[in-house]
Short mmCIF file of C-alpha atoms in Angstrom, two decimals:
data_model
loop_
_atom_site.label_atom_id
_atom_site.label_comp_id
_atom_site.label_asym_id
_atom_site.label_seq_id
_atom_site.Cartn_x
_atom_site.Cartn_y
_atom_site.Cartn_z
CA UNK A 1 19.73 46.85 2.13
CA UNK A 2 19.54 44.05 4.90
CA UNK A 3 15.85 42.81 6.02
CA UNK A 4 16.17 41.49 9.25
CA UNK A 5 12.71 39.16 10.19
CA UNK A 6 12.31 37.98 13.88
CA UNK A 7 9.88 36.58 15.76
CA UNK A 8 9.17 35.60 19.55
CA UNK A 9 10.57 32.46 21.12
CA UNK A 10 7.94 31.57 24.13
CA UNK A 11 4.35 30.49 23.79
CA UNK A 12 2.50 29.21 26.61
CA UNK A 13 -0.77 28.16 24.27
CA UNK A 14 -2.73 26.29 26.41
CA UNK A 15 -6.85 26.51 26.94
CA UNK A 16 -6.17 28.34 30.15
CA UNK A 17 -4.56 31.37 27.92
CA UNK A 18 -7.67 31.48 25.71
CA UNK A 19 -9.01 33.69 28.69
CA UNK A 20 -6.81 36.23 28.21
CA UNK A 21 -8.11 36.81 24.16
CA UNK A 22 -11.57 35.68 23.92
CA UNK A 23 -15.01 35.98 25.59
CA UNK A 24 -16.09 33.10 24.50
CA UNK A 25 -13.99 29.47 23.59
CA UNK A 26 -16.46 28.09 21.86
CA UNK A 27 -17.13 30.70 18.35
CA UNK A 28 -20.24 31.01 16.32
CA UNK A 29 -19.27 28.03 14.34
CA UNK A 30 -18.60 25.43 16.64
CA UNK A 31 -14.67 26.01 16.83
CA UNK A 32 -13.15 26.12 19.92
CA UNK A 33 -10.19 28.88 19.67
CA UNK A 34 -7.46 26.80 20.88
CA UNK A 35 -7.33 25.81 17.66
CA UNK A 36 -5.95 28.86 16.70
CA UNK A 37 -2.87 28.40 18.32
CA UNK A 38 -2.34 24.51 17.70
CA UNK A 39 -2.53 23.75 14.53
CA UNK A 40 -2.64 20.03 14.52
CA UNK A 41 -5.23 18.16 14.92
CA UNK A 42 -5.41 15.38 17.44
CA UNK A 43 -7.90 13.60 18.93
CA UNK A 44 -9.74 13.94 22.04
CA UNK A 45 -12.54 11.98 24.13
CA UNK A 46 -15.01 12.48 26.80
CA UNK A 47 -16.90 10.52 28.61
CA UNK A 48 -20.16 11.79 30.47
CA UNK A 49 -23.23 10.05 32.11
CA UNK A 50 -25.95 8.83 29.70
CA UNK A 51 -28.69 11.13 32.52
CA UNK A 52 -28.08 12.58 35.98
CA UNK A 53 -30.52 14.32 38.56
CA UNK A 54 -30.62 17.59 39.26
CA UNK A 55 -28.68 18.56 41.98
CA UNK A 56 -26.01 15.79 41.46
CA UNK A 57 -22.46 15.34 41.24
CA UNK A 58 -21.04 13.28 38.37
CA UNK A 59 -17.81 12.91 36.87
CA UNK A 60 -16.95 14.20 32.86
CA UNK A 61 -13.32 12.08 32.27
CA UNK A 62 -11.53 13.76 29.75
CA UNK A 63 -8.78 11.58 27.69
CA UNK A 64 -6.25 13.33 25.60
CA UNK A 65 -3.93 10.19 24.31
CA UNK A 66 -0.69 10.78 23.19
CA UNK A 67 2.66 8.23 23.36
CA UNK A 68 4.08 9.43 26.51
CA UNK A 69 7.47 8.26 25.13
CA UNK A 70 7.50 11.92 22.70
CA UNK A 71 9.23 14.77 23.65
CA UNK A 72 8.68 18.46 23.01
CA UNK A 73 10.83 21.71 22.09
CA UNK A 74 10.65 23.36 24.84
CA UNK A 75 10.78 27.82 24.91
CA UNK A 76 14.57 27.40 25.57
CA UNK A 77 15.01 25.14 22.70
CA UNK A 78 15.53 22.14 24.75
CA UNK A 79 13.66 18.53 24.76
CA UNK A 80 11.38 18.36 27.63
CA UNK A 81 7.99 15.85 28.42
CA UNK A 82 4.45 17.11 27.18
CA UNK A 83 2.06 18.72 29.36
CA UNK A 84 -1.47 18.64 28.38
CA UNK A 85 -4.49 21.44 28.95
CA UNK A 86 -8.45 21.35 28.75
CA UNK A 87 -11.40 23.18 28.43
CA UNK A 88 -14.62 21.96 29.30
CA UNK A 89 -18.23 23.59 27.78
CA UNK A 90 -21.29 22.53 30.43
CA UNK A 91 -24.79 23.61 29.72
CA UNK A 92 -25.80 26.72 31.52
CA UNK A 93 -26.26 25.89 35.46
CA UNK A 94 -23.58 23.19 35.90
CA UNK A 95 -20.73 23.71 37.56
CA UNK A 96 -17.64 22.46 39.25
CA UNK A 97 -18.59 20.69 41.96
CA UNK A 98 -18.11 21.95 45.57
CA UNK A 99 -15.11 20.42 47.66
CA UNK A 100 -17.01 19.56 50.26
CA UNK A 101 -19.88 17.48 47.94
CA UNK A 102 -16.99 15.45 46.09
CA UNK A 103 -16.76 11.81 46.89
CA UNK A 104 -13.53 10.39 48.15
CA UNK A 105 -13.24 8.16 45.06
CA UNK A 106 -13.90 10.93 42.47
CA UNK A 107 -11.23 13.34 44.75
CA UNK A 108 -8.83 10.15 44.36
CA UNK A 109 -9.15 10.35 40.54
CA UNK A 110 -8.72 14.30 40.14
CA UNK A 111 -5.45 13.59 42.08
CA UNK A 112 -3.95 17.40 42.70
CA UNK A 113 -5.23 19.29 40.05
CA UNK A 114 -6.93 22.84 40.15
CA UNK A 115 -9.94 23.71 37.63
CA UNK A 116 -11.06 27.31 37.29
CA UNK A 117 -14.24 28.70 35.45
CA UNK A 118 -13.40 30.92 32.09
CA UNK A 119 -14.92 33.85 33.70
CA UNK A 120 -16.27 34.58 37.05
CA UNK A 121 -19.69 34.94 35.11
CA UNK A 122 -19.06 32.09 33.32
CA UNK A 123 -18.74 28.99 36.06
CA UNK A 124 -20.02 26.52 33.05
CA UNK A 125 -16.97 26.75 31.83
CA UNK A 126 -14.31 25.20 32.70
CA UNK A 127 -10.36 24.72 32.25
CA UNK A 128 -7.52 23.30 33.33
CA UNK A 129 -3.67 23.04 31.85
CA UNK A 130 -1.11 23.08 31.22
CA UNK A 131 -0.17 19.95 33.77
CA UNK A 132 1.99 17.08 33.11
CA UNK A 133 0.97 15.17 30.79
CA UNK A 134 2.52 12.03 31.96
CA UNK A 135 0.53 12.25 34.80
CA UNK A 136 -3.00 13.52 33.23
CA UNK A 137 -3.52 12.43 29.93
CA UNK A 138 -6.73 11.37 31.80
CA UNK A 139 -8.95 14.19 33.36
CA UNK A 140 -11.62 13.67 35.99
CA UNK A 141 -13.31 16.95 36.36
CA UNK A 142 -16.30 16.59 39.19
CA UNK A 143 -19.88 18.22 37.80
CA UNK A 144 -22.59 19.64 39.37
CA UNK A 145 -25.88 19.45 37.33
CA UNK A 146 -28.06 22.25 38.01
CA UNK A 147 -30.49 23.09 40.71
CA UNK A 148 -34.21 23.86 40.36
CA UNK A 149 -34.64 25.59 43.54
CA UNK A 150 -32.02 27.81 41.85
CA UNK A 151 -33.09 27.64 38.51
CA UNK A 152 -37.02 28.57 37.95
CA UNK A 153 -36.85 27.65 34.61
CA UNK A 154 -35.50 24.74 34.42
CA UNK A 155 -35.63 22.19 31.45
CA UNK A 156 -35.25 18.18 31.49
CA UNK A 157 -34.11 17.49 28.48
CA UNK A 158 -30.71 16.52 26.84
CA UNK A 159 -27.90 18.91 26.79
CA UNK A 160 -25.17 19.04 24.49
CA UNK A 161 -21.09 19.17 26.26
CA UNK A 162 -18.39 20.40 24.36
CA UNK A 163 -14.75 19.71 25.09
CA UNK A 164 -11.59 21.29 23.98
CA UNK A 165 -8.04 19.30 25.08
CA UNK A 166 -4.40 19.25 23.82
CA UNK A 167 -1.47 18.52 24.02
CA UNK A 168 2.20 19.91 23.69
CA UNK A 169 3.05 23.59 23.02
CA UNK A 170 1.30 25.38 20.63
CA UNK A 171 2.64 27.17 17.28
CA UNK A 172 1.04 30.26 17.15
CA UNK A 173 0.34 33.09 19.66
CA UNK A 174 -3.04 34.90 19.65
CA UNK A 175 -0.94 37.56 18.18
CA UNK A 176 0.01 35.62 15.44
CA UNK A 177 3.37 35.35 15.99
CA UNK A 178 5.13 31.99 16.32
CA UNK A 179 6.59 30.13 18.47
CA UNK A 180 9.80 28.00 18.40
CA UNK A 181 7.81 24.81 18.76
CA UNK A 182 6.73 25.21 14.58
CA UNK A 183 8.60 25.18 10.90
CA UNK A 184 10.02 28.52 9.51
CA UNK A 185 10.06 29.02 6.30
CA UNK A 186 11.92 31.47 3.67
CA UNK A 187 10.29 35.02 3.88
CA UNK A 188 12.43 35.88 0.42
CA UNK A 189 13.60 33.42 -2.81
CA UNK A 190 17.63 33.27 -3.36
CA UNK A 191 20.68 31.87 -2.48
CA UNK A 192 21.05 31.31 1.28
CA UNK A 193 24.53 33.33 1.57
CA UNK A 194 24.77 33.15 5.37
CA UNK A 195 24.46 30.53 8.12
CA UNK A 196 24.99 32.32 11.95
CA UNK A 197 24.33 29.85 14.71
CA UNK A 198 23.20 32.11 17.57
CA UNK A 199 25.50 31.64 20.87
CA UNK A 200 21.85 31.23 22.99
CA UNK A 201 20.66 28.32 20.23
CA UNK A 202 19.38 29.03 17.15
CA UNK A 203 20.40 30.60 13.75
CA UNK A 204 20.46 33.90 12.10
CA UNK A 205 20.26 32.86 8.11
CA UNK A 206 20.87 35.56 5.07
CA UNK A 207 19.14 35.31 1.64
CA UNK A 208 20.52 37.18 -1.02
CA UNK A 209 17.92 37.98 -3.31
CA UNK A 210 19.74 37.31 -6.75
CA UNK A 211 16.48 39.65 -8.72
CA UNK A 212 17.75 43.26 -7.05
CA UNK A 213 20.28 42.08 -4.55
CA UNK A 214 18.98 43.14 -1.03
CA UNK A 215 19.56 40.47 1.77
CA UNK A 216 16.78 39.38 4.10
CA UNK A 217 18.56 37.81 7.37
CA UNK A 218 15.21 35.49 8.89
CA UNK A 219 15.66 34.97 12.48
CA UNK A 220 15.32 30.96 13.63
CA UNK A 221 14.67 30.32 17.65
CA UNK A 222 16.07 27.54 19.15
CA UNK A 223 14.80 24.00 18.59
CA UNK A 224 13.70 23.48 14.96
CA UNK A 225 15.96 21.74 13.25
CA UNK A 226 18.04 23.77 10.04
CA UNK A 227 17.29 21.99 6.55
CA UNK A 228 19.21 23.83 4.71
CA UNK A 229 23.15 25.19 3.78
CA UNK A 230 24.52 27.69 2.88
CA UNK A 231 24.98 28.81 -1.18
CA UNK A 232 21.97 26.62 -1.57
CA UNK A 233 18.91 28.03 -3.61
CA UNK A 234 15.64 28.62 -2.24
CA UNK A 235 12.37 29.46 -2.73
CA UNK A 236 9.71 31.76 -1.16
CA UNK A 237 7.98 30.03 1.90
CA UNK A 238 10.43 26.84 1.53
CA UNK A 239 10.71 25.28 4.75
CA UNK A 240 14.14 26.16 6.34
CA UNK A 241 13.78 24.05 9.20
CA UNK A 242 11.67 20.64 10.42
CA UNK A 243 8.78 21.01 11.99
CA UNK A 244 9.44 20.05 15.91
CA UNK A 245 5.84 19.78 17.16
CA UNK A 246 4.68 16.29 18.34
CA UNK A 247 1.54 17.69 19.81
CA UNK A 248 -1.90 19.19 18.44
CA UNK A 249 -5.84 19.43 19.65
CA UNK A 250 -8.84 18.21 19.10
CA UNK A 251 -12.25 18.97 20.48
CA UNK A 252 -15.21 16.85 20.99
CA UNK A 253 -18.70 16.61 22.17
CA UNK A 254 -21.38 15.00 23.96
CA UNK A 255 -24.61 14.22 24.98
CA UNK A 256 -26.48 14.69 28.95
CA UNK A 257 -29.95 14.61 29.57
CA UNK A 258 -31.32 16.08 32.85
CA UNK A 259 -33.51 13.34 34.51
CA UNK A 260 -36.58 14.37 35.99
CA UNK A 261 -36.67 12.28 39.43
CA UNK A 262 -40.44 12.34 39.51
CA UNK A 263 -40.67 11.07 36.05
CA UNK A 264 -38.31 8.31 36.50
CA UNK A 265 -39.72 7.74 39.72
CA UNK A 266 -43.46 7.24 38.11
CA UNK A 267 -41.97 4.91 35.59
CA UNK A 268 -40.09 2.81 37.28
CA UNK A 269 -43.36 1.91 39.53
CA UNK A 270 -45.81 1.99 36.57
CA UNK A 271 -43.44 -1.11 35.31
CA UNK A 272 -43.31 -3.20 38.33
CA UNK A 273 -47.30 -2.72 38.81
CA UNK A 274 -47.30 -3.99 35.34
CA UNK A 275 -45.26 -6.77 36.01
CA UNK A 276 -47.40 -7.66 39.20
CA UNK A 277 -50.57 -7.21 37.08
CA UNK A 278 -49.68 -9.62 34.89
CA UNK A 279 -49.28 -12.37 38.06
CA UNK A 280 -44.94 -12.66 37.04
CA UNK A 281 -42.77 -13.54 39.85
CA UNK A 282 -39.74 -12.51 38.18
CA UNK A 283 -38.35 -8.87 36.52
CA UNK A 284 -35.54 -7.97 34.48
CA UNK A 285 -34.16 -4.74 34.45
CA UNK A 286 -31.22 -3.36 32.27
CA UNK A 287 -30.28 -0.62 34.06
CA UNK A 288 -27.64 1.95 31.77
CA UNK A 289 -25.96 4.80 32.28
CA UNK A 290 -25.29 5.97 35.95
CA UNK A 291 -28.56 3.99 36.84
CA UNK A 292 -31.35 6.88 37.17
CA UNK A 293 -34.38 5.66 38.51
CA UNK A 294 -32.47 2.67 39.93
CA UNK A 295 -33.23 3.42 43.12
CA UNK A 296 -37.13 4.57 42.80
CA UNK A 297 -37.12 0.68 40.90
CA UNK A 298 -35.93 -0.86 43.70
CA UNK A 299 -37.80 1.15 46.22
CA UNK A 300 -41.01 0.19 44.09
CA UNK A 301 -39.98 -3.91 43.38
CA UNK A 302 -39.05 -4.27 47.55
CA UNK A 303 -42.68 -3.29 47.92
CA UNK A 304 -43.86 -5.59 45.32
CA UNK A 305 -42.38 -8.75 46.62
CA UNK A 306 -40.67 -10.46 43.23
CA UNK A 307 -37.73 -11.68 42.67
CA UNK A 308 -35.51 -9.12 40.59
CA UNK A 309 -32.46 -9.82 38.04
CA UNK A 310 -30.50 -7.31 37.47
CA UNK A 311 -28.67 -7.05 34.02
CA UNK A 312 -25.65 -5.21 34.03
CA UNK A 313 -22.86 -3.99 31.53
CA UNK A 314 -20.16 -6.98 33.20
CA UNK A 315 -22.49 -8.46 35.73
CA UNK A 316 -25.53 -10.56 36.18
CA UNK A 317 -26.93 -11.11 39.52
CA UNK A 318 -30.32 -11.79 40.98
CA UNK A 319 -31.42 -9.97 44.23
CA UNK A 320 -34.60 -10.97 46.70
CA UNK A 321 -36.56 -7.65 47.37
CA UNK A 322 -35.83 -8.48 51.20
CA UNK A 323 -32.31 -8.12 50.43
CA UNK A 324 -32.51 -4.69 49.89
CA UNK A 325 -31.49 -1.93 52.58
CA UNK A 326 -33.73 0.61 52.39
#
């Protein structure tokens, strides 16, 4: 009797396909379900404001390194470049941002690409991919934080951000199936009594079970490579091939908080009245993040009539209150 084990050749595994299977990307436990179909892990970064107002667009840059030298098995078994997928978890209320509320330089770092929300219900969520990875290995996705005129109960407090991204093809579909872009292995122990290589790519191998003598022929895709030969002995689940994935995912997180503009407002003038109480001519201000409250400080030190240093990440400069447009 001849088993005869075969499995699908094309997955397309990305964080845009997760729609098609799940409600939700992120589950109970904090895994987000691409992992289900790319089983390396790899890392991932993201990099968000420390604060922004409500109402505001921001940028959340997404890397997903990888040496841009590797190349992939492709679904016809060939050697192709890596393209690279993400999906982005925002708190409730943010969104992508509107076209027409975009700022030329953040438009110049999204370059062409096309985000959609997970759901239509769901416009926190957000993915892109797969896209070239040569290209995007860097992801600029423009946010809008939430609005309290649409949004009665609004919070200011921090949010968390989760983040999905990978690259490469992934190894299993949400069937559970695999793809050609993984390592078969042995579904029966014997002696490998037949080596077919498949006109299309890929190899047709018989194992004749020594125990009762039935033959299992297990079906190998193009693009792994073959390990073994035939009248060699194997053993159950011993790798017949390499493993051809160079890619994997990894999923992150981070940290937002929701400014109130009143509140930074209130303290930003409460310190320069301090400063003035206390007869000082001079401030300095370390101003982190994207700068919330900057501008309610410098509205509040113009008024005040000191002289104002400014101590930035890269850059020190001092600026006279009358120097300010406002």
């Amino acid at each position: 009797m001849i088993y005869i084990i075969t499995r699908t050749s094309i997955s397309n595994a990305y964080p845009i396909f997760a729609q098609q299977g799940y409600e939700n990307p992120r589950e109970a436990t904090g895994r987000i379900v691409c992992a289900n179909c790319h089983l390396a892990n790899k890392p991932v970064d993201i990099e968000v404001p420390q604060a922004v107002l409500p109402d505001t667009v921001f940028e959340a840059v997404v890397r997903i390194p990888y040496d841009t030298q590797l190349k992939q098995v492709l679904a016809n078994g060939k050697k192709g470049g890596l393209n690279v997928g993400a999906v982005l978890i925002l708190p409730e209320g943010f969104e992508l941002a509107p076209t027409d509320r975009i700022s030329p330089e953040i438009k110049e770092k999204m370059g062409n690409l096309s985000f959609q929300s997970y759901r239509p219900n769901q416009k926190n969520i957000l993915v892109i991919g797969p896209v070239p990875g040569q290209k995007y290995s860097e992801i600029t996705f423009p946010i809008l934080s939430l609005d309290p005129a649409t949004k009665k109960d609004i919070h200011f407090l921090k949010y968390p951000i989760y983040v999905g991204g990978n690259r490469g093809r992934g190894q299993i579909y949400p069937d559970g199936s695999k793809s050609n872009n993984t390592v078969y292995n042995a579904t029966a122990s014997g002696i490998v009594s037949k080596i077919l290589r498949k006109e299309k790519g890929g190899y047709e191998i018989t194992i004749a079970d020594a125990s009762d003598g039935r033959q299992v022929v297990d079906i190998i895709p193009p693009g792994p490579e073959l390990l073994v030969s035939e009248g060699e002995s194997i053993k159950l689940d011993q790798p017949l091939t390499s493993n051809p994935n160079v890619g994997g995912f990894g999923q992150g997180d981070a940290e937002i908080v929701l400014q109130d503009p009143f509140a930074a407002q209130t303290a930003a003038a409460n310190a320069i009245r301090a400063v003035v109480d206390q007869g000082m001519q001079r401030a300095e201000v370390m101003i982190k993040g994207p700068g919330l409250g900057r501008d309610a400080a410098l509205r509040a030190i113009r008024r005040s009539g000191i002289l104002l240093t400014f101590v930035l990440p890269s850059l020190l400069t001092k600026v006279f209150p009358s120097e300010l447009s406002y």
